[in-house]
Structure formats: C-alpha cells, structure tokens
Amino acid sequence: MLPGIIDLHAHYNVNLLGERRVDEVEVNTLVYLANGVTTTFPAGEYNPERLLLAREEIDAVIRPGPRILPSGPYFGRSRPGWESMTDEEIHAEVADWVARGVRGFKAKGADPQTLRALIEAAHRHGVTVTGHLDSGFRGTINSVDAIRMGIDRVEHILGGVALDPERPAYPVWVQVDTASAEFRETVRMFLDRGVRFNATITAPVYFTELKEGFDYWVDEREFFTPYVQQMVAEREPRERNDLMSELYWAMRRTTKAFYDAGGGDLITLGTDNPSRGEFLPGFSAHRELQAFVLAGIPEASALRIATINGARAIGMGDLLGTIEPGKLADLFVVRGNPLEEITNTRNVQHVIRGGEVYDPGELLHRARGRIGPTGPDDREGW
C-alpha cells in the first residue's frame, strides 16, 4: 500500500496531428487514476476552462479522476497568442484565475518583468509558481535570477551559474561538471532557499530513441482511436535526437548529484509527456519513478519524491503524501514490494482517491479506444 503519486508536471494535452496541443480530460483522467496517480498539477494549460470543468466534475464525484490542481494558462511566450502585460495586468489576471480555482502558475518563455510580477501576485494569493527557465540567453531567465525573485519550483534542469548566459541552456547542461564550483554554487542556492526541483528525467526521451523503462506493460496505444493508432503506425520510425538523448543522461546524473548534495527532500516527480499517440503520462509516472532509481537514488527515496515531496511542494503536506490519520485517503495497492523492485509500482491492484475505491482494470477498460479523432472528418478540435 502506497500513498497516491503526485505528478507536478502532469500535462493533459496531446498533440496527435502535429499541429497543436489540446487538453484531453475525458480519458487521461481515467488513465492517471488507474495508475495510482491521485493528484496532478498540469504545469501550464492550453485549454484552462476545460481543466477547471474537469476538476469540478471530479471533485463532485460525477466522474472518476485524480485531484486536479489547475495551473491556468502559461505566463510567457508558450501561451498561444501571448502578448506582454504590465504588472497591473498580471496581478489582475492572477487574481481572476485564483478566484476560479487555479492552485499555481507556470512561467515558460517569460521575460524577467513578467516572472517577477507573476511571483509577486501568486504569493499574494497564497499559491506557487514554477518555471521552465533557461540560461539568461537573449532575454531568458536563469534559475539563479528566478530564485532571487522568489520562485517556488524549477522545472527540468537546475541551471544557474553552471550555464553560459551567452548560449542556450541545454547544449551547455549536457556537458555540465557536477564537481565544478559553479554547479555546487547553484545547488547551494536551491538548498539555502528551499526551492523545489521538478526533475522530469524522462521528458527528453519522448523526442529521441527510447531508453530503459519505455516498454509497454499495458499497450498505451490502445487508448487512442483506431484512426490515431493507424496514423501512429504509419509514421516514420523514431530517430535519435543527439541533444535530447544526451540531455536525458545529463538529467539523470545531475539529479543524482543534487540528491547526494542534500537535495533529496526538494526533488519532485513530473512526467511532462504531452502525448503524440505512443505513451500516456499516467503510465509515465512509473517510468519517472524507475528513472530516479536508474540514476542511483534508493527506491525508498524515489517513493518519497513521488509522494510527500510533491505534497509539500504545493503546500498540501498536511493533507496528502503519506498514509496516516487525519489525511485524505489517497493511496493505491500494488502487487510486489517496490522497495525491492521499483517497477512493482506498475502492478496496480486497487486505487483509493478521497476514500472512494476504484478498480484500475475497469478504469482502463472505460478508457480504451477513445483519445483523438475517429477519422479524417473528425480532426477539427484536435
């Protein structure tokens, strides 16, 4: 029996036609819950209204699903149609989204003025901010600057002074020396300020050749319509992307170095898997758990990362993340001991969310064959 998994980079969006991302909340909610993922923070939404409605229906037990802690739209260039806003406009928009139930915000492609105003406004309303950051190159934001602004979490890479502000982040990060003074200084700033790090180790794999752990224990392609399955089958074979492949290995070793330096309680789990028809983030939560162990982090610590660490990162440690009296009854039962073999978390037998018991097999049965257009005349909206 385990506390429910908390995914803090839980994209509900899919990109099945290669044209845009669309938030899909009818099936993804079932798949998340069937995998023991009982709390999700979407970390940026393309259809915020859709997520708010899904949350209302799930909370009212109209239909099953995990807790959705809405993140609202992106702040920055990743928001479709983004236009720069004044501080006053950002404060007003944040107040509006919080009043409607948003529990945190994500900055991506934001400039310093936008991020500073977003953090100030979010904290005024008691919610958190996370960021997909860069090196400071061409007006982007380095994690060190974001930490000084008061950001709560950082996605993907630690960054900081280990990066070159004259170059984009990822090509430098793949070569970062974890023994360097710059890396240690960056780690120290996270530790001193208590800033959380959402590692998303497996995220680069969705853009390159598959790695260990990317087998199907349930064929995730079956949850898409036959039309989407056919499109996926007809695609060109997956090719290696050198940068993304190297980034995966860099994220493994830097996450382990952060853990070894004392950051274990600050690491959280996030899948960051906007599906293209091959994998679904509900299942990918277990791949992310395995990636922590493959990186050298002990199984017990990986389970803490996926549960209590996430709960504390979103200010819900008093309600979620452990199994104990007084907390919400979010947990799942697996066959086998994940402390001996972490992939045993995949063997989900029962899921309990808010005291309601669910059969994962039944949830997955309801989900099969439903994601995506049914044919060429049904592509609008996807």
CSV table of C-alpha atoms in Angstrom, one decimal:
chain,number,residue,atom,x,y,z
A,1,MET,CA,0.0,0.0,0.0
A,2,LEU,CA,1.4,3.3,-1.1
A,3,PRO,CA,0.4,7.0,-0.9
A,4,GLY,CA,-1.0,8.2,-4.2
A,5,ILE,CA,1.5,9.5,-6.7
A,6,ILE,CA,1.7,13.3,-7.1
A,7,ASP,CA,2.6,14.4,-10.6
A,8,LEU,CA,3.7,18.1,-10.7
A,9,HIS,CA,4.2,18.3,-14.4
A,10,ALA,CA,1.1,16.5,-15.5
A,11,HIS,CA,0.2,17.6,-19.0
A,12,TYR,CA,-3.3,16.6,-20.1
A,13,ASN,CA,-2.6,17.9,-23.5
A,14,VAL,CA,-2.0,15.7,-26.6
A,15,ASN,CA,-0.5,16.6,-30.0
A,16,LEU,CA,-1.8,13.9,-32.3
A,17,LEU,CA,-1.8,15.7,-35.6
A,18,GLY,CA,1.5,17.5,-35.2
A,19,GLU,CA,-0.3,20.9,-35.4
A,20,ARG,CA,-1.1,22.0,-31.8
A,21,ARG,CA,-1.6,20.8,-28.3
A,22,VAL,CA,-5.1,20.2,-27.0
A,23,ASP,CA,-6.0,19.3,-23.4
A,24,GLU,CA,-7.8,16.0,-23.3
A,25,VAL,CA,-9.5,15.4,-19.9
A,26,GLU,CA,-12.0,12.6,-20.6
A,27,VAL,CA,-9.6,9.7,-20.9
A,28,ASN,CA,-6.3,11.0,-19.4
A,29,THR,CA,-8.1,11.4,-16.0
A,30,LEU,CA,-9.1,7.7,-16.1
A,31,VAL,CA,-5.6,6.6,-17.0
A,32,TYR,CA,-3.9,8.8,-14.3
A,33,LEU,CA,-6.2,7.4,-11.6
A,34,ALA,CA,-5.8,3.8,-12.8
A,35,ASN,CA,-2.0,4.1,-12.4
A,36,GLY,CA,-2.3,5.4,-8.8
A,37,VAL,CA,-1.7,9.0,-9.7
A,38,THR,CA,-4.2,10.7,-7.4
A,39,THR,CA,-3.0,14.3,-7.6
A,40,THR,CA,-2.0,16.3,-10.7
A,41,PHE,CA,-0.7,19.8,-11.3
A,42,PRO,CA,-0.8,20.3,-15.1
A,43,ALA,CA,2.1,22.9,-15.2
A,44,GLY,CA,0.6,25.0,-18.0
A,45,GLU,CA,-2.6,24.5,-19.9
A,46,TYR,CA,-3.8,25.2,-23.4
A,47,ASN,CA,-7.5,24.9,-22.5
A,48,PRO,CA,-7.7,26.2,-18.9
A,49,GLU,CA,-11.5,26.2,-18.9
A,50,ARG,CA,-11.6,22.6,-19.8
A,51,LEU,CA,-9.3,21.7,-16.8
A,52,LEU,CA,-11.4,23.8,-14.4
A,53,LEU,CA,-14.6,22.0,-15.5
A,54,ALA,CA,-12.9,18.6,-15.2
A,55,ARG,CA,-11.8,19.4,-11.7
A,56,GLU,CA,-15.3,20.4,-10.7
A,57,GLU,CA,-16.8,17.2,-12.1
A,58,ILE,CA,-14.2,15.0,-10.4
A,59,ASP,CA,-14.4,16.8,-7.1
A,60,ALA,CA,-18.2,16.3,-7.2
A,61,VAL,CA,-17.7,12.6,-7.9
A,62,ILE,CA,-19.6,13.0,-11.2
A,63,ARG,CA,-16.8,11.0,-12.8
A,64,PRO,CA,-13.6,9.4,-11.6
A,65,GLY,CA,-10.2,11.1,-11.8
A,66,PRO,CA,-7.3,12.4,-9.8
A,67,ARG,CA,-7.2,15.6,-7.9
A,68,ILE,CA,-6.6,18.3,-10.5
A,69,LEU,CA,-4.8,21.4,-9.1
A,70,PRO,CA,-5.3,23.7,-12.1
A,71,SER,CA,-2.3,25.8,-13.2
A,72,GLY,CA,-4.2,28.1,-15.6
A,73,PRO,CA,-2.6,29.4,-18.8
A,74,TYR,CA,1.2,29.8,-19.3
A,75,PHE,CA,2.7,33.1,-18.5
A,76,GLY,CA,5.2,33.8,-21.3
A,77,ARG,CA,5.6,33.1,-25.0
A,78,SER,CA,4.4,29.5,-24.6
A,79,ARG,CA,0.9,30.8,-24.2
A,80,PRO,CA,-0.9,30.8,-27.6
A,81,GLY,CA,-1.4,34.4,-28.6
A,82,TRP,CA,0.8,35.7,-25.8
A,83,GLU,CA,1.2,39.5,-25.6
A,84,SER,CA,3.3,41.2,-23.0
A,85,MET,CA,1.4,42.5,-19.9
A,86,THR,CA,2.0,45.2,-17.4
A,87,ASP,CA,2.5,44.3,-13.8
A,88,GLU,CA,-1.0,45.5,-13.1
A,89,GLU,CA,-2.5,43.3,-15.8
A,90,ILE,CA,-0.6,40.3,-14.5
A,91,HIS,CA,-1.8,40.9,-11.0
A,92,ALA,CA,-5.4,41.3,-12.2
A,93,GLU,CA,-5.2,38.1,-14.2
A,94,VAL,CA,-3.7,36.1,-11.4
A,95,ALA,CA,-6.4,37.3,-9.0
A,96,ASP,CA,-9.1,36.2,-11.5
A,97,TRP,CA,-7.7,32.7,-12.1
A,98,VAL,CA,-7.1,32.1,-8.3
A,99,ALA,CA,-10.7,33.1,-7.7
A,100,ARG,CA,-11.8,30.5,-10.2
A,101,GLY,CA,-9.8,27.7,-8.5
A,102,VAL,CA,-6.3,27.8,-10.0
A,103,ARG,CA,-3.7,26.5,-7.5
A,104,GLY,CA,-0.5,27.6,-9.0
A,105,PHE,CA,1.1,29.0,-12.2
A,106,LYS,CA,3.8,28.1,-14.7
A,107,ALA,CA,6.1,30.5,-16.5
A,108,LYS,CA,7.6,29.4,-19.8
A,109,GLY,CA,9.2,31.8,-22.2
A,110,ALA,CA,8.7,34.6,-19.7
A,111,ASP,CA,10.9,37.7,-19.5
A,112,PRO,CA,12.1,38.9,-16.1
A,113,GLN,CA,9.4,41.6,-15.7
A,114,THR,CA,6.7,39.0,-16.3
A,115,LEU,CA,8.1,36.4,-13.9
A,116,ARG,CA,8.7,38.9,-11.1
A,117,ALA,CA,5.2,40.2,-11.3
A,118,LEU,CA,3.7,36.7,-11.6
A,119,ILE,CA,5.6,35.5,-8.4
A,120,GLU,CA,4.6,38.6,-6.5
A,121,ALA,CA,0.9,38.2,-7.5
A,122,ALA,CA,0.8,34.5,-6.9
A,123,HIS,CA,2.3,34.7,-3.5
A,124,ARG,CA,-0.1,37.4,-2.5
A,125,HIS,CA,-2.8,34.9,-3.1
A,126,GLY,CA,-1.0,32.0,-1.4
A,127,VAL,CA,-0.2,29.9,-4.5
A,128,THR,CA,3.0,28.8,-6.0
A,129,VAL,CA,5.0,29.5,-9.2
A,130,THR,CA,7.1,27.1,-11.2
A,131,GLY,CA,9.2,27.9,-14.3
A,132,HIS,CA,10.7,26.4,-17.4
A,133,LEU,CA,13.8,28.5,-17.4
A,134,ASP,CA,16.9,28.9,-19.5
A,135,SER,CA,20.4,30.4,-19.2
A,136,GLY,CA,19.7,34.1,-19.4
A,137,PHE,CA,20.5,34.0,-23.2
A,138,ARG,CA,18.6,36.5,-25.3
A,139,GLY,CA,16.3,37.8,-22.6
A,140,THR,CA,15.5,34.4,-21.0
A,141,ILE,CA,15.7,33.8,-17.2
A,142,ASN,CA,18.4,31.9,-15.4
A,143,SER,CA,17.3,29.9,-12.3
A,144,VAL,CA,19.5,31.9,-10.1
A,145,ASP,CA,17.7,35.1,-11.0
A,146,ALA,CA,14.3,33.3,-10.6
A,147,ILE,CA,15.3,32.1,-7.2
A,148,ARG,CA,16.2,35.6,-6.2
A,149,MET,CA,12.8,36.7,-7.3
A,150,GLY,CA,11.2,34.1,-5.1
A,151,ILE,CA,10.2,31.3,-7.4
A,152,ASP,CA,8.9,28.1,-5.7
A,153,ARG,CA,10.0,25.4,-8.2
A,154,VAL,CA,12.2,25.0,-11.2
A,155,GLU,CA,11.5,22.5,-14.0
A,156,HIS,CA,13.8,20.2,-15.9
A,157,ILE,CA,17.3,21.4,-15.0
A,158,LEU,CA,18.9,23.2,-12.1
A,159,GLY,CA,20.7,25.6,-14.4
A,160,GLY,CA,22.1,28.6,-12.5
A,161,VAL,CA,25.7,29.8,-12.7
A,162,ALA,CA,26.7,26.4,-14.3
A,163,LEU,CA,25.3,27.8,-17.5
A,164,ASP,CA,26.7,30.2,-20.0
A,165,PRO,CA,24.4,33.3,-20.4
A,166,GLU,CA,25.7,33.7,-24.0
A,167,ARG,CA,24.4,30.2,-25.0
A,168,PRO,CA,21.1,28.3,-24.8
A,169,ALA,CA,20.8,26.1,-21.7
A,170,TYR,CA,20.5,22.6,-22.9
A,171,PRO,CA,23.7,22.3,-25.1
A,172,VAL,CA,25.7,23.5,-22.1
A,173,TRP,CA,23.8,21.4,-19.5
A,174,VAL,CA,24.6,18.1,-21.2
A,175,GLN,CA,28.3,18.8,-20.5
A,176,VAL,CA,28.0,20.2,-17.0
A,177,ASP,CA,30.6,19.1,-14.5
A,178,THR,CA,28.8,18.2,-11.2
A,179,ALA,CA,32.1,18.6,-9.4
A,180,SER,CA,32.5,22.2,-10.5
A,181,ALA,CA,32.3,25.2,-8.3
A,182,GLU,CA,29.6,26.6,-10.5
A,183,PHE,CA,27.4,23.5,-10.1
A,184,ARG,CA,27.9,23.4,-6.4
A,185,GLU,CA,27.1,27.1,-6.0
A,186,THR,CA,23.8,26.5,-7.9
A,187,VAL,CA,22.9,23.6,-5.8
A,188,ARG,CA,23.7,25.6,-2.6
A,189,MET,CA,21.3,28.3,-3.7
A,190,PHE,CA,18.4,25.8,-4.1
A,191,LEU,CA,19.2,24.3,-0.7
A,192,ASP,CA,19.5,27.6,1.1
A,193,ARG,CA,16.3,28.9,-0.3
A,194,GLY,CA,14.3,25.6,-0.2
A,195,VAL,CA,13.5,25.8,-3.9
A,196,ARG,CA,12.0,22.6,-5.3
A,197,PHE,CA,13.3,20.9,-8.3
A,198,ASN,CA,10.9,19.0,-10.6
A,199,ALA,CA,13.4,16.7,-12.4
A,200,THR,CA,11.3,15.3,-15.3
A,201,ILE,CA,14.2,13.0,-16.1
A,202,THR,CA,12.2,11.0,-18.8
A,203,ALA,CA,10.9,14.0,-20.6
A,204,PRO,CA,13.7,14.2,-23.3
A,205,VAL,CA,13.1,10.5,-24.2
A,206,TYR,CA,9.8,11.4,-25.9
A,207,PHE,CA,11.9,13.3,-28.5
A,208,THR,CA,14.6,10.7,-29.2
A,209,GLU,CA,15.2,7.0,-29.2
A,210,LEU,CA,13.7,5.0,-26.4
A,211,LYS,CA,15.6,4.2,-23.2
A,212,GLU,CA,15.3,1.6,-20.5
A,213,GLY,CA,11.8,1.6,-18.9
A,214,PHE,CA,10.0,2.5,-22.1
A,215,ASP,CA,8.5,-0.9,-22.6
A,216,TYR,CA,4.7,-1.4,-22.6
A,217,TRP,CA,3.4,-3.3,-19.6
A,218,VAL,CA,0.0,-2.1,-20.9
A,219,ASP,CA,-0.1,-1.2,-24.6
A,220,GLU,CA,-0.8,2.6,-24.2
A,221,ARG,CA,-1.6,2.9,-28.0
A,222,GLU,CA,-4.9,1.1,-27.3
A,223,PHE,CA,-6.3,4.1,-25.6
A,224,PHE,CA,-6.3,6.1,-28.8
A,225,THR,CA,-8.9,5.7,-31.5
A,226,PRO,CA,-8.2,3.2,-34.3
A,227,TYR,CA,-7.7,6.2,-36.6
A,228,VAL,CA,-5.0,7.6,-34.4
A,229,GLN,CA,-3.4,4.2,-34.0
A,230,GLN,CA,-3.2,3.9,-37.7
A,231,MET,CA,-1.6,7.3,-38.1
A,232,VAL,CA,1.0,6.4,-35.4
A,233,ALA,CA,1.8,3.1,-37.1
A,234,GLU,CA,2.4,4.9,-40.4
A,235,ARG,CA,4.8,7.4,-39.0
A,236,GLU,CA,8.5,7.3,-39.9
A,237,PRO,CA,10.5,5.3,-37.3
A,238,ARG,CA,11.6,7.2,-34.3
A,239,GLU,CA,15.1,8.7,-34.8
A,240,ARG,CA,17.8,9.7,-32.4
A,241,ASN,CA,18.0,13.3,-31.4
A,242,ASP,CA,21.5,13.8,-30.1
A,243,LEU,CA,20.7,16.7,-27.9
A,244,MET,CA,17.7,15.1,-26.3
A,245,SER,CA,19.4,11.8,-25.8
A,246,GLU,CA,22.4,13.5,-24.1
A,247,LEU,CA,20.1,15.6,-22.0
A,248,TYR,CA,18.4,12.5,-20.6
A,249,TRP,CA,21.7,11.2,-19.3
A,250,ALA,CA,22.7,14.7,-18.0
A,251,MET,CA,19.4,14.9,-16.2
A,252,ARG,CA,20.0,11.6,-14.6
A,253,ARG,CA,23.5,12.4,-13.3
A,254,THR,CA,22.7,16.0,-12.2
A,255,THR,CA,19.6,14.9,-10.3
A,256,LYS,CA,21.6,12.2,-8.5
A,257,ALA,CA,24.3,14.9,-7.7
A,258,PHE,CA,21.6,17.2,-6.3
A,259,TYR,CA,20.3,14.3,-4.2
A,260,ASP,CA,23.8,13.5,-2.9
A,261,ALA,CA,24.3,17.1,-2.0
A,262,GLY,CA,21.3,17.1,0.3
A,263,GLY,CA,18.5,18.0,-2.1
A,264,GLY,CA,16.6,14.7,-1.7
A,265,ASP,CA,13.6,16.4,0.1
A,266,LEU,CA,13.4,19.1,-2.6
A,267,ILE,CA,13.1,16.8,-5.7
A,268,THR,CA,9.6,16.2,-7.0
A,269,LEU,CA,8.1,14.0,-9.7
A,270,GLY,CA,6.8,15.3,-13.0
A,271,THR,CA,6.2,13.4,-16.2
A,272,ASP,CA,6.0,16.2,-18.8
A,273,ASN,CA,4.6,13.9,-21.5
A,274,PRO,CA,2.3,15.7,-24.0
A,275,SER,CA,1.3,12.5,-25.8
A,276,ARG,CA,1.8,12.0,-29.5
A,277,GLY,CA,-0.1,8.7,-29.5
A,278,GLU,CA,2.5,6.4,-28.2
A,279,PHE,CA,2.7,6.9,-24.4
A,280,LEU,CA,0.4,8.4,-21.8
A,281,PRO,CA,1.6,10.4,-18.7
A,282,GLY,CA,-0.4,8.2,-16.3
A,283,PHE,CA,1.8,5.3,-17.1
A,284,SER,CA,4.9,7.6,-17.5
A,285,ALA,CA,4.7,8.4,-13.8
A,286,HIS,CA,6.1,4.8,-13.2
A,287,ARG,CA,8.8,5.4,-15.8
A,288,GLU,CA,9.9,8.5,-14.0
A,289,LEU,CA,10.0,6.6,-10.7
A,290,GLN,CA,12.2,4.0,-12.4
A,291,ALA,CA,14.4,6.7,-13.8
A,292,PHE,CA,15.2,8.0,-10.3
A,293,VAL,CA,16.3,4.5,-9.3
A,294,LEU,CA,18.3,4.1,-12.5
A,295,ALA,CA,20.1,7.3,-11.6
A,296,GLY,CA,21.2,5.8,-8.3
A,297,ILE,CA,18.6,7.1,-6.0
A,298,PRO,CA,17.3,4.5,-3.5
A,299,GLU,CA,13.8,3.1,-4.0
A,300,ALA,CA,12.5,4.5,-0.7
A,301,SER,CA,13.7,7.9,-1.6
A,302,ALA,CA,12.2,7.7,-5.1
A,303,LEU,CA,8.8,6.9,-3.5
A,304,ARG,CA,9.2,9.9,-1.2
A,305,ILE,CA,9.9,12.1,-4.2
A,306,ALA,CA,6.7,10.8,-5.9
A,307,THR,CA,4.5,11.4,-2.8
A,308,ILE,CA,5.3,13.5,0.3
A,309,ASN,CA,7.8,15.7,-1.5
A,310,GLY,CA,5.2,16.7,-4.1
A,311,ALA,CA,2.6,17.3,-1.4
A,312,ARG,CA,4.9,19.6,0.5
A,313,ALA,CA,5.9,21.4,-2.7
A,314,ILE,CA,2.3,22.5,-3.3
A,315,GLY,CA,1.6,23.3,0.3
A,316,MET,CA,-0.6,20.2,0.9
A,317,GLY,CA,1.8,18.1,3.1
A,318,ASP,CA,-0.8,18.2,5.9
A,319,LEU,CA,-3.4,16.5,3.6
A,320,LEU,CA,-1.5,14.4,1.1
A,321,GLY,CA,1.7,12.4,0.6
A,322,THR,CA,1.6,9.9,3.4
A,323,ILE,CA,-0.8,7.3,4.8
A,324,GLU,CA,-1.7,8.4,8.3
A,325,PRO,CA,-4.8,9.5,10.4
A,326,GLY,CA,-6.2,12.9,9.5
A,327,LYS,CA,-5.0,12.9,5.9
A,328,LEU,CA,-7.1,12.5,2.8
A,329,ALA,CA,-7.5,8.8,1.8
A,330,ASP,CA,-5.5,8.9,-1.5
A,331,LEU,CA,-3.5,5.7,-1.9
A,332,PHE,CA,-3.0,2.6,-4.1
A,333,VAL,CA,-2.3,-1.0,-3.6
A,334,VAL,CA,0.3,-2.9,-5.7
A,335,ARG,CA,1.4,-6.5,-6.1
A,336,GLY,CA,5.0,-6.9,-5.1
A,337,ASN,CA,7.4,-4.7,-3.0
A,338,PRO,CA,8.6,-1.5,-4.7
A,339,LEU,CA,11.3,-1.2,-2.1
A,340,GLU,CA,12.9,-4.3,-3.6
A,341,GLU,CA,12.0,-3.6,-7.3
A,342,ILE,CA,10.7,-0.1,-8.2
A,343,THR,CA,8.8,-1.4,-11.2
A,344,ASN,CA,6.4,-3.2,-8.9
A,345,THR,CA,4.6,0.2,-8.7
A,346,ARG,CA,3.2,-0.7,-12.1
A,347,ASN,CA,1.3,-3.6,-10.7
A,348,VAL,CA,-1.7,-1.6,-9.5
A,349,GLN,CA,-4.4,-3.7,-7.9
A,350,HIS,CA,-6.6,-1.0,-6.2
A,351,VAL,CA,-6.8,2.8,-6.2
A,352,ILE,CA,-8.4,4.9,-3.4
A,353,ARG,CA,-9.0,8.5,-4.0
A,354,GLY,CA,-10.8,10.6,-1.4
A,355,GLY,CA,-12.0,7.4,0.3
A,356,GLU,CA,-13.6,6.0,-3.0
A,357,VAL,CA,-12.2,2.7,-4.1
A,358,TYR,CA,-11.6,2.1,-7.8
A,359,ASP,CA,-10.7,-0.9,-9.9
A,360,PRO,CA,-7.8,0.0,-12.2
A,361,GLY,CA,-8.8,-2.6,-14.7
A,362,GLU,CA,-12.3,-1.2,-15.0
A,363,LEU,CA,-11.0,2.4,-15.4
A,364,LEU,CA,-8.6,1.3,-18.2
A,365,HIS,CA,-11.4,-0.7,-19.9
A,366,ARG,CA,-13.5,2.5,-20.0
A,367,ALA,CA,-10.6,4.4,-21.5
A,368,ARG,CA,-9.6,2.2,-24.4
A,369,GLY,CA,-10.0,3.5,-28.0
A,370,ARG,CA,-11.3,7.0,-27.1
A,371,ILE,CA,-8.5,9.6,-27.4
A,372,GLY,CA,-8.3,11.5,-30.7
A,373,PRO,CA,-10.3,11.9,-33.9
A,374,THR,CA,-12.2,9.0,-35.3
A,375,GLY,CA,-11.4,9.7,-38.9
A,376,PRO,CA,-10.4,12.4,-41.4
A,377,ASP,CA,-13.7,14.3,-41.0
A,378,ASP,CA,-13.3,14.4,-37.2
A,379,ARG,CA,-10.0,16.3,-37.0
A,380,GLU,CA,-11.4,19.7,-36.0
A,381,GLY,CA,-10.7,20.4,-32.4
A,382,TRP,CA,-7.7,18.1,-32.4
